[in-house]
Amino acid sequence: MLSIIPDVLEGQRILVVDDVESERRLLAEYLQQRGCRVYLAVNGQDAFKKIQLVNPSLVLMDVLMPVWDGLTCCRMLQANPQTRHIPVVFLTGASMPEQRVQGLLSGAVDYISKPFSLEEVRLRLTIHLRGGGPARQAAPALPSQAGNLDRILFQSARQLLVRSLSHTPELQELAEAVGTNSKRLNEAFRQCVGVTVFEYLREERMKEACLLLSNTGLSIQAIALEVGFTSGANFPTAFRDRYSLSPSQFRQARLDLETGDAP
C-alpha cells in the first residue's frame, strides 16, 4: 500500500525550476507540506547558480525555459564533478519521443509528464532520493533510518535480482534465499529504497531495457526476454507506461539524436 511507504522527503533540499510561477508555487507548497526545504529558480541558468550555493538533494526541473533550458542546465551539471551526482527529474509537457530521449541522455534520471499527479511526483522523488538508479550499478547508499537487518536483506536480495533479470526468482523464493519471508522482504525494500520488491524490479528492468535499446541491435522481442518479460507483447505496454513512448520510438529517437537528424 502506498500509505506505508516511508516518507523520506522530510528534510530533503529540493530545487524546483520552472518559469511559470503557478507551477513553482504548486510544487513548492506541496513539497513544503511533505517537510522538504524548497528552493526556487526561474530558468536553467538561475538553477545552475543556486545549485552551487545550496547543493540540493534533487532538482525538479521543467525543460522549456528562457535563457538556459532544462537540457542545457542538466548538461552543465553533468560536466561538473561537484554536481553530476545530483539527480535531475524533468517535469514537462514535452511529448515528442526525441525530446524525452534528449532529457534522459542529458543526464536526467527521470521524466514526469504534465499534467502530473502530485502523488506520482512524491513516489518518483522517493525512489530517486533513496538511490533507485540505473540497473546494474553498484548498490545505492541506504538511508540511516534503515536498520542493519533491512540493509542486509535488501543488498542480498538485490544481488540475486540483478544477477540475471531474465530469470529472476519469485518473491517467495527470493525471500527464502535470503532467509526471510515475503512480507519481511518487502518491508526491508520499503525501508531501504521506498518501494516493494516488485516495484524495484520493474524499475531495474526498464533501466536495463533503455541500455539495451541504446547500445545493442537486439530485437524488441529479444530485449523483452533479456529483461525478464515472458511475453513480448507485455514489454512494449510496460515500457510505454513508464516512458510514454514505445521501445521502437525510444530506439529511433536515440538513433536520430546520434546522427543529428532529430529536430
Short mmCIF file of C-alpha atoms in Angstrom, two decimals:
data_model
loop_
_atom_site.label_atom_id
_atom_site.label_comp_id
_atom_site.label_asym_id
_atom_site.label_seq_id
_atom_site.Cartn_x
_atom_site.Cartn_y
_atom_site.Cartn_z
CA MET A 1 0.00 0.00 0.00
CA LEU A 2 1.26 3.47 -0.86
CA SER A 3 0.43 4.81 2.60
CA ILE A 4 3.00 2.62 4.33
CA ILE A 5 5.92 3.65 2.13
CA PRO A 6 8.20 5.68 4.42
CA ASP A 7 8.17 9.37 3.52
CA VAL A 8 11.82 10.24 3.07
CA LEU A 9 11.13 13.69 1.64
CA GLU A 10 11.25 15.33 5.07
CA GLY A 11 14.36 17.44 5.39
CA GLN A 12 15.42 16.96 1.76
CA ARG A 13 16.61 20.01 -0.17
CA ILE A 14 14.60 20.23 -3.40
CA LEU A 15 15.23 22.84 -6.08
CA VAL A 16 12.12 23.49 -8.20
CA VAL A 17 12.92 25.07 -11.56
CA ASP A 18 10.11 26.43 -13.74
CA ASP A 19 9.50 29.72 -15.50
CA VAL A 20 5.75 29.51 -14.73
CA GLU A 21 5.05 30.96 -11.29
CA SER A 22 1.87 28.93 -10.70
CA GLU A 23 3.74 25.66 -11.34
CA ARG A 24 6.56 26.67 -8.99
CA ARG A 25 4.11 27.65 -6.28
CA LEU A 26 2.05 24.44 -6.58
CA LEU A 27 5.10 22.20 -6.29
CA ALA A 28 6.73 24.30 -3.59
CA GLU A 29 3.64 24.26 -1.38
CA TYR A 30 3.19 20.51 -1.79
CA LEU A 31 6.84 19.69 -1.10
CA GLN A 32 6.92 22.01 1.91
CA GLN A 33 3.91 20.14 3.29
CA ARG A 34 5.98 16.96 2.98
CA GLY A 35 8.72 18.56 5.08
CA CYS A 36 11.11 19.49 2.26
CA ARG A 37 13.36 22.53 2.24
CA VAL A 38 12.35 24.04 -1.09
CA TYR A 39 14.40 26.41 -3.25
CA LEU A 40 13.12 28.07 -6.42
CA ALA A 41 14.66 29.04 -9.75
CA VAL A 42 13.07 30.61 -12.82
CA ASN A 43 15.31 29.15 -15.56
CA GLY A 44 18.25 26.83 -16.10
CA GLN A 45 20.92 29.47 -15.59
CA ASP A 46 19.33 30.63 -12.36
CA ALA A 47 19.13 26.99 -11.26
CA PHE A 48 22.79 26.33 -12.04
CA LYS A 49 23.88 29.26 -9.87
CA LYS A 50 21.65 28.26 -6.97
CA ILE A 51 22.77 24.65 -7.12
CA GLN A 52 26.33 25.80 -6.38
CA LEU A 53 25.04 27.57 -3.27
CA VAL A 54 22.52 25.15 -1.75
CA ASN A 55 23.72 21.75 -3.02
CA PRO A 56 20.18 20.34 -3.36
CA SER A 57 19.31 16.70 -2.78
CA LEU A 58 17.36 16.68 -6.07
CA VAL A 59 16.39 19.07 -8.86
CA LEU A 60 12.82 19.03 -10.22
CA MET A 61 13.04 20.97 -13.47
CA ASP A 62 10.99 21.98 -16.49
CA VAL A 63 12.61 21.61 -19.91
CA LEU A 64 11.35 24.54 -21.98
CA MET A 65 12.51 27.76 -20.29
CA PRO A 66 14.17 31.04 -21.34
CA VAL A 67 17.89 31.85 -21.04
CA TRP A 68 19.01 28.26 -20.34
CA ASP A 69 16.54 25.46 -20.91
CA GLY A 70 16.48 22.38 -18.71
CA LEU A 71 18.63 20.33 -21.07
CA THR A 72 21.42 22.91 -21.03
CA CYS A 73 21.37 23.12 -17.25
CA CYS A 74 21.41 19.33 -16.92
CA ARG A 75 24.39 19.01 -19.26
CA MET A 76 26.26 21.68 -17.30
CA LEU A 77 25.58 19.79 -14.07
CA GLN A 78 26.83 16.55 -15.61
CA ALA A 79 30.02 18.26 -16.79
CA ASN A 80 30.86 19.40 -13.26
CA PRO A 81 32.26 16.69 -10.95
CA GLN A 82 30.86 18.62 -7.97
CA THR A 83 27.26 18.47 -9.22
CA ARG A 84 26.96 15.45 -11.50
CA HIS A 85 25.75 13.28 -8.61
CA ILE A 86 22.62 15.42 -8.06
CA PRO A 87 19.58 13.68 -9.57
CA VAL A 88 17.55 15.74 -12.03
CA VAL A 89 13.91 14.88 -12.70
CA PHE A 90 12.33 16.63 -15.68
CA LEU A 91 8.72 17.70 -15.22
CA THR A 92 7.37 18.89 -18.54
CA GLY A 93 4.70 18.78 -21.20
CA ALA A 94 7.18 17.75 -23.90
CA SER A 95 5.56 14.91 -25.81
CA MET A 96 7.85 14.13 -28.75
CA PRO A 97 9.98 10.98 -28.34
CA GLU A 98 13.12 12.88 -29.31
CA GLN A 99 12.54 15.40 -26.53
CA ARG A 100 12.11 12.67 -23.95
CA VAL A 101 15.24 10.83 -25.07
CA GLN A 102 17.20 14.09 -25.10
CA GLY A 103 16.25 14.58 -21.48
CA LEU A 104 17.49 11.14 -20.45
CA LEU A 105 20.68 11.48 -22.49
CA SER A 106 21.46 14.86 -20.95
CA GLY A 107 21.75 13.15 -17.59
CA ALA A 108 18.25 13.30 -16.12
CA VAL A 109 17.22 10.29 -14.05
CA ASP A 110 13.50 10.55 -14.79
CA TYR A 111 10.82 12.26 -16.82
CA ILE A 112 7.35 13.11 -15.47
CA SER A 113 4.71 14.35 -17.89
CA LYS A 114 2.39 17.29 -17.36
CA PRO A 115 -0.38 17.32 -16.28
CA PHE A 116 1.09 15.45 -13.35
CA SER A 117 -0.20 13.82 -10.19
CA LEU A 118 1.38 15.12 -7.01
CA GLU A 119 1.34 11.58 -5.64
CA GLU A 120 3.34 10.42 -8.68
CA VAL A 121 5.81 13.24 -8.08
CA ARG A 122 6.18 12.12 -4.46
CA LEU A 123 6.78 8.49 -5.38
CA ARG A 124 9.27 9.28 -8.15
CA LEU A 125 11.23 11.61 -5.88
CA THR A 126 11.20 9.00 -3.12
CA ILE A 127 12.66 6.38 -5.47
CA HIS A 128 15.49 8.62 -6.66
CA LEU A 129 16.29 10.08 -3.26
CA ARG A 130 16.60 6.55 -1.95
CA GLY A 131 19.02 5.52 -4.64
CA GLY A 132 16.89 3.88 -7.34
CA GLY A 133 19.46 4.45 -10.11
CA PRO A 134 20.11 2.67 -13.38
CA ALA A 135 20.12 -1.09 -13.43
CA ARG A 136 23.33 -3.00 -12.74
CA GLN A 137 25.05 -0.13 -10.98
CA ALA A 138 26.56 -0.56 -7.56
CA ALA A 139 24.06 -0.90 -4.74
CA PRO A 140 22.79 2.52 -3.64
CA ALA A 141 23.72 4.15 -0.37
CA LEU A 142 20.98 3.35 2.10
CA PRO A 143 19.24 5.80 4.44
CA SER A 144 20.35 5.95 8.04
CA GLN A 145 16.89 5.02 9.33
CA ALA A 146 17.08 1.63 7.64
CA GLY A 147 18.04 -0.99 10.21
CA ASN A 148 21.07 -3.21 9.79
CA LEU A 149 18.90 -6.27 9.05
CA ASP A 150 16.95 -4.30 6.43
CA ARG A 151 20.21 -3.35 4.73
CA ILE A 152 21.47 -6.92 4.71
CA LEU A 153 18.19 -8.29 3.32
CA PHE A 154 17.96 -5.59 0.66
CA GLN A 155 21.55 -5.90 -0.55
CA SER A 156 21.43 -9.71 -0.59
CA ALA A 157 18.13 -9.79 -2.49
CA ARG A 158 19.24 -7.08 -4.90
CA GLN A 159 22.32 -9.08 -5.88
CA LEU A 160 20.12 -12.06 -6.72
CA LEU A 161 17.70 -9.91 -8.72
CA VAL A 162 20.19 -8.06 -10.91
CA ARG A 163 22.41 -11.10 -11.47
CA SER A 164 20.05 -12.18 -14.25
CA LEU A 165 17.00 -10.07 -14.95
CA SER A 166 15.80 -12.65 -17.47
CA HIS A 167 15.39 -15.32 -14.79
CA THR A 168 14.53 -13.62 -11.51
CA PRO A 169 13.08 -15.76 -8.71
CA GLU A 170 9.52 -15.40 -7.47
CA LEU A 171 9.09 -13.26 -4.36
CA GLN A 172 8.68 -16.21 -2.00
CA GLU A 173 11.69 -17.99 -3.50
CA LEU A 174 13.75 -14.81 -3.26
CA ALA A 175 12.74 -14.31 0.36
CA GLU A 176 13.65 -17.89 1.25
CA ALA A 177 17.01 -17.49 -0.48
CA VAL A 178 17.94 -14.63 1.85
CA GLY A 179 16.47 -16.28 4.94
CA THR A 180 13.20 -14.43 5.45
CA ASN A 181 9.57 -14.33 4.29
CA SER A 182 7.87 -12.31 1.55
CA LYS A 183 6.27 -9.76 3.86
CA ARG A 184 9.51 -9.09 5.73
CA LEU A 185 11.49 -8.73 2.50
CA ASN A 186 9.02 -6.23 1.08
CA GLU A 187 9.28 -4.25 4.30
CA ALA A 188 13.08 -4.25 4.04
CA PHE A 189 12.85 -2.88 0.49
CA ARG A 190 10.41 -0.18 1.63
CA GLN A 191 12.75 0.86 4.41
CA CYS A 192 15.81 0.93 2.15
CA VAL A 193 14.52 2.22 -1.20
CA GLY A 194 10.91 3.23 -0.55
CA VAL A 195 9.25 0.67 -2.84
CA THR A 196 8.31 -3.01 -2.84
CA VAL A 197 10.42 -5.76 -4.37
CA PHE A 198 8.15 -5.84 -7.43
CA GLU A 199 8.33 -2.07 -7.94
CA TYR A 200 12.11 -2.08 -7.57
CA LEU A 201 12.49 -4.96 -10.03
CA ARG A 202 10.21 -3.26 -12.55
CA GLU A 203 12.38 -0.13 -12.44
CA GLU A 204 15.57 -2.17 -12.86
CA ARG A 205 14.08 -3.90 -15.90
CA MET A 206 13.08 -0.63 -17.53
CA LYS A 207 16.51 0.93 -16.97
CA GLU A 208 18.25 -2.13 -18.41
CA ALA A 209 15.87 -2.10 -21.38
CA CYS A 210 16.89 1.50 -22.11
CA LEU A 211 20.56 0.49 -22.09
CA LEU A 212 19.95 -2.43 -24.45
CA LEU A 213 17.82 -0.34 -26.81
CA SER A 214 20.54 2.32 -26.89
CA ASN A 215 23.65 0.16 -27.12
CA THR A 216 22.71 -3.06 -28.93
CA GLY A 217 20.98 -4.18 -32.10
CA LEU A 218 18.86 -6.77 -30.30
CA SER A 219 15.26 -7.06 -31.43
CA ILE A 220 12.47 -5.76 -29.20
CA GLN A 221 11.41 -9.35 -28.55
CA ALA A 222 14.95 -10.34 -27.55
CA ILE A 223 15.26 -7.36 -25.22
CA ALA A 224 11.92 -8.22 -23.64
CA LEU A 225 13.20 -11.71 -22.85
CA GLU A 226 16.58 -10.37 -21.68
CA VAL A 227 14.98 -8.15 -19.05
CA GLY A 228 12.52 -10.77 -17.83
CA PHE A 229 9.29 -10.36 -19.78
CA THR A 230 7.96 -13.82 -20.63
CA SER A 231 5.53 -12.28 -23.11
CA GLY A 232 6.95 -9.98 -25.75
CA ALA A 233 3.55 -8.32 -26.03
CA ASN A 234 3.65 -7.10 -22.42
CA PHE A 235 7.02 -5.38 -22.73
CA PRO A 236 6.02 -2.54 -25.12
CA THR A 237 3.00 -1.77 -22.94
CA ALA A 238 5.08 -1.63 -19.76
CA PHE A 239 7.77 0.46 -21.46
CA ARG A 240 5.21 2.94 -22.79
CA ASP A 241 3.57 3.21 -19.38
CA ARG A 242 6.97 4.07 -17.87
CA TYR A 243 8.42 6.42 -20.51
CA SER A 244 5.36 7.50 -22.56
CA LEU A 245 6.86 6.13 -25.79
CA SER A 246 7.29 2.68 -27.26
CA PRO A 247 10.62 0.79 -27.31
CA SER A 248 10.81 1.33 -31.08
CA GLN A 249 10.22 5.07 -30.70
CA PHE A 250 12.88 5.28 -27.99
CA ARG A 251 15.44 3.46 -30.14
CA GLN A 252 14.67 5.52 -33.24
CA ALA A 253 14.81 8.78 -31.31
CA ARG A 254 18.18 7.76 -29.88
CA LEU A 255 19.49 6.98 -33.37
CA ASP A 256 18.16 10.29 -34.71
CA LEU A 257 19.93 12.18 -31.94
CA GLU A 258 23.21 10.39 -32.59
CA THR A 259 23.08 11.11 -36.32
CA GLY A 260 21.86 14.67 -35.88
CA ASP A 261 18.54 14.09 -37.62
CA ALA A 262 16.33 14.93 -34.68
CA PRO A 263 14.50 18.26 -34.89
#
